[in-house]
DNA sequence: TAGATTGTTAATCGATTAACAATC
DNA sequence: TAGATTGTTAATCGATTAACAATC
């Protein structure tokens, strides 16, 4: 096991892919898998799989491969999915509703505990089994549920204001879906999930097809 | 202007960020901007801005900077946003509805022309001003609107089947929101927008906070 | 002219991959 | 043992950044 050597960002980004693939293999009762097979399913070479995992320990058996259940547990620990991370979502619009019901989250053991909005027409509505509450109650809700992660799903113009408030009440990680850059202290982690960036990449490709 | 040298993937991913930033500057009537100022707003060094743009031409004036309107037009052309790219969306669930109404698209001049689903309860419903049609009509809809791009917003188990059909009818770019890898011929471009990957990165960070 | 800023080269940095000894 | 596959080193590849001549 290596230590003190910086782990490449790209490695960290691949870990959830390994995790998801192994979950699926486990559900199919596959017991052992080689770095070659695992890599093929994800679209990376076997050396990359081995190198990525080697940053965290030695999880395989030479001449054999990786035991699916055991590697899955290791990745769960590495990714932090063995702990409980309640989430607050700001914005009860279409996107907010979609995220509450997103199948990918439950699979990871992640749960949106509260949905907040400023729109009086939305407060009190139910999304799935969660009642939309007033954004004014952010502080007490974050304390009550011991929340450290917030999702911003509001129009771009409000995103910075919401981000500031989240930081104020002590949230440590923000997932921002508004198509705008938010400015945040360094100690808070932000992931900008900007959907327009993705589609522009596809258009770029289409525009160059012939 | 360079030619024949491969343009880094990372450069292409930054182009939409420049585009968006310049749109905003233009709306604010800013006329000229330096690579330094532009970079600061996006969070990259000025050298990176200049290098990225240099792959496509010489757009600035030494000692002065970049003329916002002119650079914006150049980027529009480079990204292919000066053409018309009608889109078909498969899946009229929460996520599909969110995408139809996503503010980022219209800004880019992109438009979802048709929404399809297999669920009889959803066919005939309206999302914004689009009527949900049967997935069985995919072929004729793609031909009618000359569609080259498809968005998959269905549950993971159906994603591959939908992708196959999209390829069959001649779609050339696919944006996949289902949390699963889809297998597609090389000549069709796929962008996997896997939301679980993003949130796992944040959890990874939270789990290492202290 | 003096100050500012581009476009580009070359150096640096970081990530991927080939190769192979270790070992099941 | 022979065959398979890991974990790791070293080589390669690709992206970022520092430095600076060109020039507005």
Short mmCIF file of C-alpha atoms (C1' of nucleotides) in Angstrom, two decimals:
data_model
loop_
_atom_site.label_atom_id
_atom_site.label_comp_id
_atom_site.label_asym_id
_atom_site.label_seq_id
_atom_site.Cartn_x
_atom_site.Cartn_y
_atom_site.Cartn_z
CA UNK A 1 0.00 0.00 0.00
CA UNK A 2 1.25 3.43 -0.98
CA UNK A 3 0.96 6.42 1.27
CA UNK A 4 1.72 10.13 0.95
CA UNK A 5 1.69 9.88 -2.85
CA UNK A 6 -1.15 11.98 -4.22
CA UNK A 7 -3.95 9.88 -5.65
CA UNK A 8 -4.86 11.06 -9.17
CA UNK A 9 -8.24 12.79 -9.48
CA UNK A 10 -8.99 10.52 -12.40
CA UNK A 11 -8.52 7.48 -10.21
CA UNK A 12 -11.05 8.80 -7.70
CA UNK A 13 -13.51 9.41 -10.52
CA UNK A 14 -13.22 5.80 -11.63
CA UNK A 15 -13.85 4.33 -8.19
CA UNK A 16 -17.63 4.75 -8.36
CA UNK A 17 -17.59 2.98 -11.73
CA UNK A 18 -15.77 0.00 -10.22
CA UNK A 19 -18.17 0.08 -7.30
CA UNK A 20 -21.23 0.04 -9.52
CA UNK A 21 -19.87 -2.69 -11.72
CA UNK A 22 -18.99 -4.87 -8.74
CA UNK A 23 -22.45 -4.37 -7.20
CA UNK A 24 -23.94 -5.68 -10.39
CA UNK A 25 -21.54 -8.64 -10.53
CA UNK A 26 -22.34 -9.44 -6.91
CA UNK A 27 -26.07 -9.40 -7.63
CA UNK A 28 -25.34 -11.85 -10.47
CA UNK A 29 -23.48 -14.06 -7.96
CA UNK A 30 -20.12 -13.66 -9.67
CA UNK A 31 -17.53 -14.50 -7.02
CA UNK A 32 -14.18 -13.64 -8.59
CA UNK A 33 -13.17 -11.24 -11.34
CA UNK A 34 -9.87 -10.35 -12.97
CA UNK A 35 -8.65 -6.81 -13.57
CA UNK A 36 -8.97 -7.61 -17.29
CA UNK A 37 -12.68 -8.49 -17.11
CA UNK A 38 -13.48 -5.62 -14.78
CA UNK A 39 -11.62 -3.18 -17.00
CA UNK A 40 -13.42 -4.40 -20.12
CA UNK A 41 -16.79 -3.71 -18.54
CA UNK A 42 -15.82 -0.16 -17.67
CA UNK A 43 -13.77 0.59 -20.74
CA UNK A 44 -10.31 0.92 -19.19
CA UNK A 45 -7.22 -1.31 -19.51
CA UNK A 46 -6.49 -3.93 -16.86
CA UNK A 47 -3.33 -2.09 -15.80
CA UNK A 48 -5.40 0.93 -14.97
CA UNK A 49 -7.73 -1.09 -12.76
CA UNK A 50 -4.79 -2.59 -10.88
CA UNK A 51 -3.00 0.72 -10.53
CA UNK A 52 -6.14 2.52 -9.31
CA UNK A 53 -6.81 -0.10 -6.65
CA UNK A 54 -3.16 -0.24 -5.63
CA UNK A 55 -3.37 3.30 -4.24
CA UNK A 56 -5.59 1.95 -1.49
CA UNK A 57 -4.15 -1.49 -0.78
CA UNK A 58 -3.62 -4.97 -2.14
CA UNK A 59 -7.03 -6.46 -2.70
CA UNK A 60 -6.40 -9.22 -5.24
CA UNK A 61 -4.77 -12.62 -5.34
CA UNK A 62 -2.03 -13.22 -7.88
CA UNK A 63 -2.94 -15.85 -10.42
CA UNK A 64 -6.60 -15.64 -9.35
CA UNK A 65 -8.14 -12.17 -9.45
CA UNK A 66 -10.32 -10.16 -7.08
CA UNK A 67 -12.98 -11.61 -4.81
CA UNK A 68 -16.08 -9.58 -5.75
CA UNK A 69 -17.71 -9.35 -2.32
CA UNK A 70 -14.51 -8.42 -0.57
CA UNK A 71 -13.47 -5.79 -3.12
CA UNK A 72 -16.97 -4.35 -3.00
CA UNK A 73 -16.71 -3.95 0.78
CA UNK A 74 -13.31 -2.32 0.42
CA UNK A 75 -14.61 0.17 -2.13
CA UNK A 76 -17.59 0.92 0.07
CA UNK A 77 -15.20 1.83 2.85
CA UNK A 78 -12.87 3.81 0.55
CA UNK A 79 -15.74 5.81 -0.94
CA UNK A 80 -17.31 6.46 2.45
CA UNK A 81 -20.53 4.67 1.49
CA UNK A 82 -20.45 2.67 4.70
CA UNK A 83 -21.44 5.81 6.62
CA UNK A 84 -24.71 7.72 6.66
CA UNK A 85 -24.80 11.00 4.76
CA UNK A 86 -28.16 12.76 4.96
CA UNK A 87 -28.73 15.37 2.26
CA UNK A 88 -30.73 18.60 2.00
CA UNK A 89 -32.05 19.59 -1.41
CA UNK A 90 -32.84 23.22 -2.23
CA UNK A 91 -35.32 23.72 -5.04
CA UNK A 92 -38.55 21.77 -5.47
CA UNK A 93 -38.84 22.25 -9.24
CA UNK A 94 -38.68 19.61 -11.92
CA UNK A 95 -35.03 18.87 -11.35
CA UNK A 96 -35.44 18.67 -7.59
CA UNK A 97 -38.27 16.17 -7.99
CA UNK A 98 -36.18 14.12 -10.39
CA UNK A 99 -33.29 13.98 -7.94
CA UNK A 100 -35.46 12.90 -5.00
CA UNK A 101 -36.63 9.96 -7.06
CA UNK A 102 -33.31 9.20 -8.76
CA UNK A 103 -32.73 5.46 -8.58
CA UNK A 104 -28.95 5.81 -8.43
CA UNK A 105 -28.99 7.33 -4.93
CA UNK A 106 -30.84 4.72 -2.95
CA UNK A 107 -28.56 2.10 -4.48
CA UNK A 108 -25.65 3.93 -2.88
CA UNK A 109 -27.41 4.20 0.45
CA UNK A 110 -27.73 7.97 0.04
CA UNK A 111 -30.91 9.71 1.07
CA UNK A 112 -32.40 13.16 0.58
CA UNK A 113 -33.81 13.96 4.02
CA UNK A 114 -35.32 17.38 3.34
CA UNK A 115 -36.47 19.48 0.39
CA UNK A 116 -36.62 23.27 0.79
CA UNK A 117 -37.98 26.05 -1.40
CA UNK A 118 -38.89 29.72 -1.06
CA UNK A 119 -41.99 29.44 -3.26
CA UNK A 120 -45.10 29.47 -1.06
CA UNK A 121 -46.95 27.48 -3.73
CA UNK A 122 -44.47 24.64 -3.34
CA UNK A 123 -44.03 24.62 0.45
CA UNK A 124 -46.25 21.91 1.91
CA UNK A 125 -46.36 19.84 -1.29
CA UNK A 126 -45.15 16.27 -1.13
CA UNK A 127 -42.39 14.89 -3.31
CA UNK A 128 -42.30 11.17 -2.94
CA UNK A 129 -42.75 10.94 0.85
CA UNK A 130 -41.00 14.20 1.72
CA UNK A 131 -42.85 17.40 2.52
CA UNK A 132 -41.37 20.55 1.00
CA UNK A 133 -40.38 22.98 3.76
CA UNK A 134 -39.52 26.67 3.80
CA UNK A 135 -35.95 27.62 2.98
CA UNK A 136 -36.11 29.85 6.05
CA UNK A 137 -35.91 26.73 8.19
CA UNK A 138 -32.58 25.66 6.66
CA UNK A 139 -30.65 26.21 9.87
CA UNK A 140 -32.82 24.06 12.14
CA UNK A 141 -33.24 21.33 9.53
CA UNK A 142 -29.51 21.00 8.99
CA UNK A 143 -28.96 20.77 12.75
CA UNK A 144 -31.84 18.35 13.32
CA UNK A 145 -30.71 15.88 10.66
CA UNK A 146 -26.96 16.47 11.14
CA UNK A 147 -26.70 17.30 7.44
CA UNK A 148 -23.31 17.91 5.82
CA UNK A 149 -24.30 17.83 2.14
CA UNK A 150 -26.54 20.14 0.12
CA UNK A 151 -27.86 19.98 -3.43
CA UNK A 152 -28.64 23.20 -5.28
CA UNK A 153 -31.42 22.80 -7.85
CA UNK A 154 -32.62 26.38 -8.16
CA UNK A 155 -32.44 28.82 -11.11
CA UNK A 156 -28.95 30.19 -11.81
CA UNK A 157 -29.66 33.66 -10.39
CA UNK A 158 -30.35 32.26 -6.90
CA UNK A 159 -27.57 29.71 -6.80
CA UNK A 160 -24.90 31.87 -5.16
CA UNK A 161 -27.27 33.08 -2.46
CA UNK A 162 -28.31 29.52 -1.64
CA UNK A 163 -24.67 28.41 -1.61
CA UNK A 164 -23.76 31.19 0.84
CA UNK A 165 -26.53 30.13 3.19
CA UNK A 166 -25.50 26.49 2.99
CA UNK A 167 -21.95 27.41 3.90
CA UNK A 168 -23.26 29.59 6.74
CA UNK A 169 -25.11 26.73 8.38
CA UNK A 170 -22.05 24.49 8.15
CA UNK A 171 -22.67 22.30 5.11
CA UNK A 172 -19.35 20.82 3.94
CA UNK A 173 -20.14 19.60 0.43
CA UNK A 174 -22.33 21.17 -2.26
CA UNK A 175 -23.62 19.65 -5.46
CA UNK A 176 -24.58 22.51 -7.75
CA UNK A 177 -26.95 21.89 -10.68
CA UNK A 178 -27.45 25.54 -11.55
CA UNK A 179 -25.61 26.45 -14.76
CA UNK A 180 -23.36 28.99 -13.06
CA UNK A 181 -20.11 28.97 -11.11
CA UNK A 182 -20.53 29.46 -7.37
CA UNK A 183 -17.83 30.95 -5.18
CA UNK A 184 -17.27 29.14 -1.91
CA UNK A 185 -14.56 28.92 0.77
CA UNK A 186 -11.87 26.36 -0.03
CA UNK A 187 -12.77 24.04 2.83
CA UNK A 188 -16.21 23.38 1.33
CA UNK A 189 -16.17 20.97 -1.61
CA UNK A 190 -18.26 21.90 -4.65
CA UNK A 191 -19.23 19.67 -7.54
CA UNK A 192 -20.69 21.60 -10.44
CA UNK A 193 -22.98 19.36 -12.41
CA UNK A 194 -23.46 21.61 -15.35
CA UNK A 195 -25.72 19.89 -17.84
CA UNK A 196 -25.16 22.36 -20.66
CA UNK A 197 -21.47 21.43 -20.75
CA UNK A 198 -22.34 17.81 -21.51
CA UNK A 199 -24.64 18.58 -24.39
CA UNK A 200 -22.29 21.09 -25.95
CA UNK A 201 -19.68 18.33 -26.17
CA UNK A 202 -22.14 16.27 -28.22
CA UNK A 203 -22.99 19.17 -30.50
CA UNK A 204 -19.26 19.76 -31.04
CA UNK A 205 -19.02 16.17 -32.21
CA UNK A 206 -22.08 16.37 -34.47
CA UNK A 207 -20.81 19.57 -36.06
CA UNK A 208 -17.64 17.75 -37.10
CA UNK A 209 -19.18 14.55 -38.41
CA UNK A 210 -18.30 14.87 -42.06
CA UNK B 1 -3.51 28.50 -36.31
CA UNK B 2 -2.47 24.93 -35.65
CA UNK B 3 -3.76 22.05 -37.68
CA UNK B 4 -3.39 18.28 -37.51
CA UNK B 5 -2.29 18.44 -33.87
CA UNK B 6 -4.85 16.65 -31.73
CA UNK B 7 -6.87 19.04 -29.60
CA UNK B 8 -6.88 17.92 -25.94
CA UNK B 9 -10.22 16.58 -24.65
CA UNK B 10 -9.84 18.87 -21.67
CA UNK B 11 -9.68 21.88 -23.96
CA UNK B 12 -12.95 20.91 -25.64
CA UNK B 13 -14.56 20.53 -22.23
CA UNK B 14 -13.55 24.07 -21.30
CA UNK B 15 -14.94 25.68 -24.46
CA UNK B 16 -18.55 25.68 -23.23
CA UNK B 17 -17.36 27.40 -20.04
CA UNK B 18 -15.71 30.15 -22.04
CA UNK B 19 -18.83 30.41 -24.17
CA UNK B 20 -21.11 30.79 -21.18
CA UNK B 21 -18.88 33.30 -19.50
CA UNK B 22 -18.63 35.40 -22.65
CA UNK B 23 -22.41 35.32 -23.14
CA UNK B 24 -22.79 36.74 -19.69
CA UNK B 25 -20.13 39.41 -20.28
CA UNK B 26 -21.81 40.36 -23.53
CA UNK B 27 -25.17 40.74 -21.78
CA UNK B 28 -23.39 43.05 -19.32
CA UNK B 29 -22.07 45.07 -22.28
CA UNK B 30 -18.43 44.25 -21.58
CA UNK B 31 -16.61 44.83 -24.86
CA UNK B 32 -13.07 43.55 -24.30
CA UNK B 33 -11.62 41.01 -21.88
CA UNK B 34 -8.12 39.70 -21.24
CA UNK B 35 -7.21 36.03 -20.92
CA UNK B 36 -6.38 36.80 -17.29
CA UNK B 37 -9.84 38.12 -16.44
CA UNK B 38 -11.60 35.40 -18.42
CA UNK B 39 -9.50 32.72 -16.75
CA UNK B 40 -10.18 34.09 -13.27
CA UNK B 41 -13.91 33.83 -13.83
CA UNK B 42 -13.64 30.21 -14.88
CA UNK B 43 -10.92 29.17 -12.50
CA UNK B 44 -8.09 28.45 -14.95
CA UNK B 45 -4.80 30.31 -15.56
CA UNK B 46 -4.57 32.87 -18.35
CA UNK B 47 -2.05 30.70 -20.21
CA UNK B 48 -4.62 27.95 -20.39
CA UNK B 49 -7.21 30.26 -21.89
CA UNK B 50 -4.77 31.46 -24.54
CA UNK B 51 -3.54 27.96 -25.31
CA UNK B 52 -7.08 26.56 -25.59
CA UNK B 53 -8.16 29.29 -27.99
CA UNK B 54 -4.94 29.02 -30.01
CA UNK B 55 -5.97 25.54 -31.21
CA UNK B 56 -8.69 27.21 -33.26
CA UNK B 57 -7.12 30.45 -34.40
CA UNK B 58 -5.83 33.83 -33.29
CA UNK B 59 -8.75 35.70 -31.82
CA UNK B 60 -7.11 38.31 -29.60
CA UNK B 61 -5.14 41.52 -30.03
CA UNK B 62 -1.75 41.76 -28.36
CA UNK B 63 -1.61 44.43 -25.73
CA UNK B 64 -5.42 44.66 -25.71
CA UNK B 65 -7.25 41.40 -25.13
CA UNK B 66 -10.23 39.68 -26.77
CA UNK B 67 -13.23 41.46 -28.21
CA UNK B 68 -16.14 39.79 -26.42
CA UNK B 69 -18.70 39.79 -29.25
CA UNK B 70 -16.25 38.54 -31.81
CA UNK B 71 -14.85 35.76 -29.61
CA UNK B 72 -18.39 34.74 -28.71
CA UNK B 73 -19.25 34.35 -32.39
CA UNK B 74 -16.08 32.35 -32.98
CA UNK B 75 -16.90 29.99 -30.12
CA UNK B 76 -20.44 29.63 -31.38
CA UNK B 77 -19.07 28.48 -34.69
CA UNK B 78 -16.43 26.21 -33.13
CA UNK B 79 -18.96 24.54 -30.85
CA UNK B 80 -21.50 24.13 -33.65
CA UNK B 81 -24.07 26.26 -31.83
CA UNK B 82 -24.68 28.29 -34.98
CA UNK B 83 -26.53 25.31 -36.48
CA UNK B 84 -29.87 23.82 -35.56
CA UNK B 85 -29.80 20.53 -33.65
CA UNK B 86 -33.27 19.18 -32.84
CA UNK B 87 -33.34 16.61 -30.04
CA UNK B 88 -35.56 13.65 -29.17
CA UNK B 89 -35.95 12.76 -25.50
CA UNK B 90 -36.87 9.25 -24.43
CA UNK B 91 -38.52 8.97 -21.03
CA UNK B 92 -41.23 11.29 -19.75
CA UNK B 93 -40.51 10.77 -16.04
CA UNK B 94 -39.28 13.35 -13.56
CA UNK B 95 -35.88 13.66 -15.14
CA UNK B 96 -37.32 13.98 -18.64
CA UNK B 97 -39.61 16.76 -17.50
CA UNK B 98 -36.69 18.52 -15.82
CA UNK B 99 -34.63 18.35 -19.00
CA UNK B 100 -37.39 19.74 -21.22
CA UNK B 101 -37.59 22.76 -18.96
CA UNK B 102 -33.85 23.10 -18.30
CA UNK B 103 -32.92 26.75 -18.68
CA UNK B 104 -29.41 25.99 -19.89
CA UNK B 105 -30.63 24.54 -23.22
CA UNK B 106 -32.62 27.38 -24.64
CA UNK B 107 -29.72 29.68 -23.88
CA UNK B 108 -27.62 27.54 -26.20
CA UNK B 109 -30.27 27.52 -28.88
CA UNK B 110 -30.90 23.81 -28.34
CA UNK B 111 -34.42 22.47 -28.38
CA UNK B 112 -36.09 19.23 -27.43
CA UNK B 113 -38.51 18.63 -30.31
CA UNK B 114 -40.17 15.41 -29.17
CA UNK B 115 -40.66 13.41 -25.99
CA UNK B 116 -41.36 9.68 -26.25
CA UNK B 117 -42.35 7.04 -23.72
CA UNK B 118 -43.75 3.51 -23.72
CA UNK B 119 -46.03 4.12 -20.73
CA UNK B 120 -49.62 4.49 -21.94
CA UNK B 121 -50.38 6.64 -18.91
CA UNK B 122 -47.81 9.16 -20.04
CA UNK B 123 -48.47 9.20 -23.79
CA UNK B 124 -50.66 12.18 -24.62
CA UNK B 125 -49.62 14.19 -21.56
CA UNK B 126 -48.11 17.59 -22.13
CA UNK B 127 -44.69 18.61 -20.85
CA UNK B 128 -44.30 22.31 -21.28
CA UNK B 129 -45.76 22.65 -24.80
CA UNK B 130 -44.72 19.21 -26.08
CA UNK B 131 -47.09 16.27 -26.25
CA UNK B 132 -45.61 12.94 -25.16
CA UNK B 133 -45.75 10.45 -28.04
CA UNK B 134 -45.37 6.68 -28.26
CA UNK B 135 -41.83 5.30 -28.46
CA UNK B 136 -43.14 3.16 -31.32
CA UNK B 137 -43.19 6.27 -33.48
CA UNK B 138 -39.46 6.91 -32.97
CA UNK B 139 -38.60 6.20 -36.61
CA UNK B 140 -41.04 8.62 -38.20
CA UNK B 141 -40.40 11.34 -35.62
CA UNK B 142 -36.66 11.22 -36.19
CA UNK B 143 -37.18 11.45 -39.94
CA UNK B 144 -39.78 14.19 -39.72
CA UNK B 145 -37.68 16.49 -37.53
CA UNK B 146 -34.31 15.44 -39.03
CA UNK B 147 -33.10 14.54 -35.55
CA UNK B 148 -29.50 13.51 -34.94
CA UNK B 149 -29.39 13.65 -31.15
CA UNK B 150 -31.21 11.58 -28.54
CA UNK B 151 -31.44 11.84 -24.76
CA UNK B 152 -32.03 8.70 -22.70
CA UNK B 153 -33.89 9.40 -19.45
CA UNK B 154 -35.37 5.95 -18.76
CA UNK B 155 -34.64 3.48 -15.93
CA UNK B 156 -31.28 1.70 -16.22
CA UNK B 157 -32.76 -1.63 -17.34
CA UNK B 158 -34.25 -0.12 -20.50
CA UNK B 159 -31.33 2.11 -21.43
CA UNK B 160 -29.51 -0.34 -23.72
CA UNK B 161 -32.68 -1.21 -25.63
CA UNK B 162 -33.49 2.45 -26.18
CA UNK B 163 -29.90 3.12 -27.26
CA UNK B 164 -30.06 0.29 -29.81
CA UNK B 165 -33.23 1.72 -31.29
CA UNK B 166 -31.79 5.21 -31.45
CA UNK B 167 -28.77 3.88 -33.33
CA UNK B 168 -31.07 1.93 -35.64
CA UNK B 169 -32.95 5.00 -36.73
CA UNK B 170 -29.73 6.87 -37.42
CA UNK B 171 -29.20 9.06 -34.38
CA UNK B 172 -25.53 10.13 -34.21
CA UNK B 173 -25.14 11.38 -30.64
CA UNK B 174 -26.65 10.04 -27.43
CA UNK B 175 -26.80 11.64 -24.01
CA UNK B 176 -27.39 8.90 -21.49
CA UNK B 177 -28.74 9.73 -18.04
CA UNK B 178 -29.40 6.14 -16.99
CA UNK B 179 -26.83 4.98 -14.44
CA UNK B 180 -25.46 2.22 -16.65
CA UNK B 181 -22.92 1.89 -19.43
CA UNK B 182 -24.44 1.50 -22.88
CA UNK B 183 -22.67 -0.26 -25.73
CA UNK B 184 -22.85 1.53 -29.06
CA UNK B 185 -21.00 1.47 -32.40
CA UNK B 186 -17.93 3.69 -32.45
CA UNK B 187 -19.33 6.15 -34.96
CA UNK B 188 -22.08 7.18 -32.56
CA UNK B 189 -20.94 9.52 -29.81
CA UNK B 190 -22.18 8.80 -26.28
CA UNK B 191 -22.01 11.08 -23.28
CA UNK B 192 -22.81 9.28 -20.05
CA UNK B 193 -24.18 11.76 -17.55
CA UNK B 194 -24.07 9.52 -14.55
CA UNK B 195 -25.32 11.46 -11.56
CA UNK B 196 -24.27 8.88 -8.98
CA UNK B 197 -20.63 9.38 -9.96
CA UNK B 198 -20.80 13.05 -9.04
CA UNK B 199 -22.28 12.50 -5.62
CA UNK B 200 -19.88 9.71 -4.75
CA UNK B 201 -17.02 12.15 -5.30
CA UNK B 202 -18.53 14.44 -2.68
CA UNK B 203 -19.04 11.61 -0.22
CA UNK B 204 -15.41 10.59 -0.74
CA UNK B 205 -14.43 14.10 0.25
CA UNK B 206 -16.73 14.20 3.29
CA UNK B 207 -15.45 10.86 4.52
CA UNK B 208 -11.92 12.29 4.60
CA UNK B 209 -12.65 15.62 6.24
CA UNK B 210 -10.83 15.09 9.51
"C1'" DT C 1 7.85 55.35 -26.29
"C1'" DA C 2 6.24 52.51 -22.11
"C1'" DG C 3 2.90 49.31 -20.54
"C1'" DA C 4 -0.04 45.59 -21.51
"C1'" DT C 5 -1.26 41.37 -23.36
"C1'" DT C 6 -1.20 37.99 -26.96
"C1'" DG C 7 0.45 33.54 -29.24
"C1'" DT C 8 3.81 30.03 -28.93
"C1'" DT C 9 7.81 27.40 -27.46
"C1'" DA C 10 9.92 24.65 -24.15
"C1'" DA C 11 9.89 22.84 -19.47
"C1'" DT C 12 7.24 20.70 -16.10
"C1'" DC C 13 3.88 18.07 -14.23
"C1'" DG C 14 0.62 14.30 -13.87
"C1'" DA C 15 -1.67 10.15 -15.76
"C1'" DT C 16 -1.52 6.03 -18.53
"C1'" DT C 17 0.41 1.91 -20.00
"C1'" DA C 18 3.97 -1.70 -21.07
"C1'" DA C 19 6.67 -4.90 -19.02
"C1'" DC C 20 7.80 -8.16 -15.67
"C1'" DA C 21 9.02 -10.27 -11.17
"C1'" DA C 22 6.24 -12.18 -7.54
"C1'" DT C 23 3.11 -15.60 -6.41
"C1'" DC C 24 -1.30 -18.03 -6.32
"C1'" DT D 1 4.80 -27.81 -12.14
"C1'" DA D 2 2.53 -24.75 -15.78
"C1'" DG D 3 -0.66 -21.13 -16.47
"C1'" DA D 4 -2.77 -17.11 -14.83
"C1'" DT D 5 -2.92 -12.79 -12.83
"C1'" DT D 6 -1.48 -9.52 -9.45
"C1'" DG D 7 1.26 -5.34 -7.80
"C1'" DT D 8 4.77 -2.21 -9.10
"C1'" DT D 9 8.49 -0.04 -11.66
"C1'" DA D 10 9.88 2.51 -15.47
"C1'" DA D 11 8.76 4.36 -19.98
"C1'" DT D 12 5.53 6.86 -22.50
"C1'" DC D 13 2.09 9.88 -23.40
"C1'" DG D 14 -0.71 13.99 -22.88
"C1'" DA D 15 -1.87 18.34 -20.49
"C1'" DT D 16 -0.49 22.38 -17.98
"C1'" DT D 17 2.24 26.23 -17.15
"C1'" DA D 18 6.32 29.39 -17.20
"C1'" DA D 19 8.70 32.29 -19.98
"C1'" DC D 20 9.22 35.45 -23.55
"C1'" DA D 21 9.38 37.48 -28.26
"C1'" DA D 22 5.92 39.80 -30.97
"C1'" DT D 23 3.07 43.60 -31.22
"C1'" DC D 24 -0.90 46.53 -30.11
#
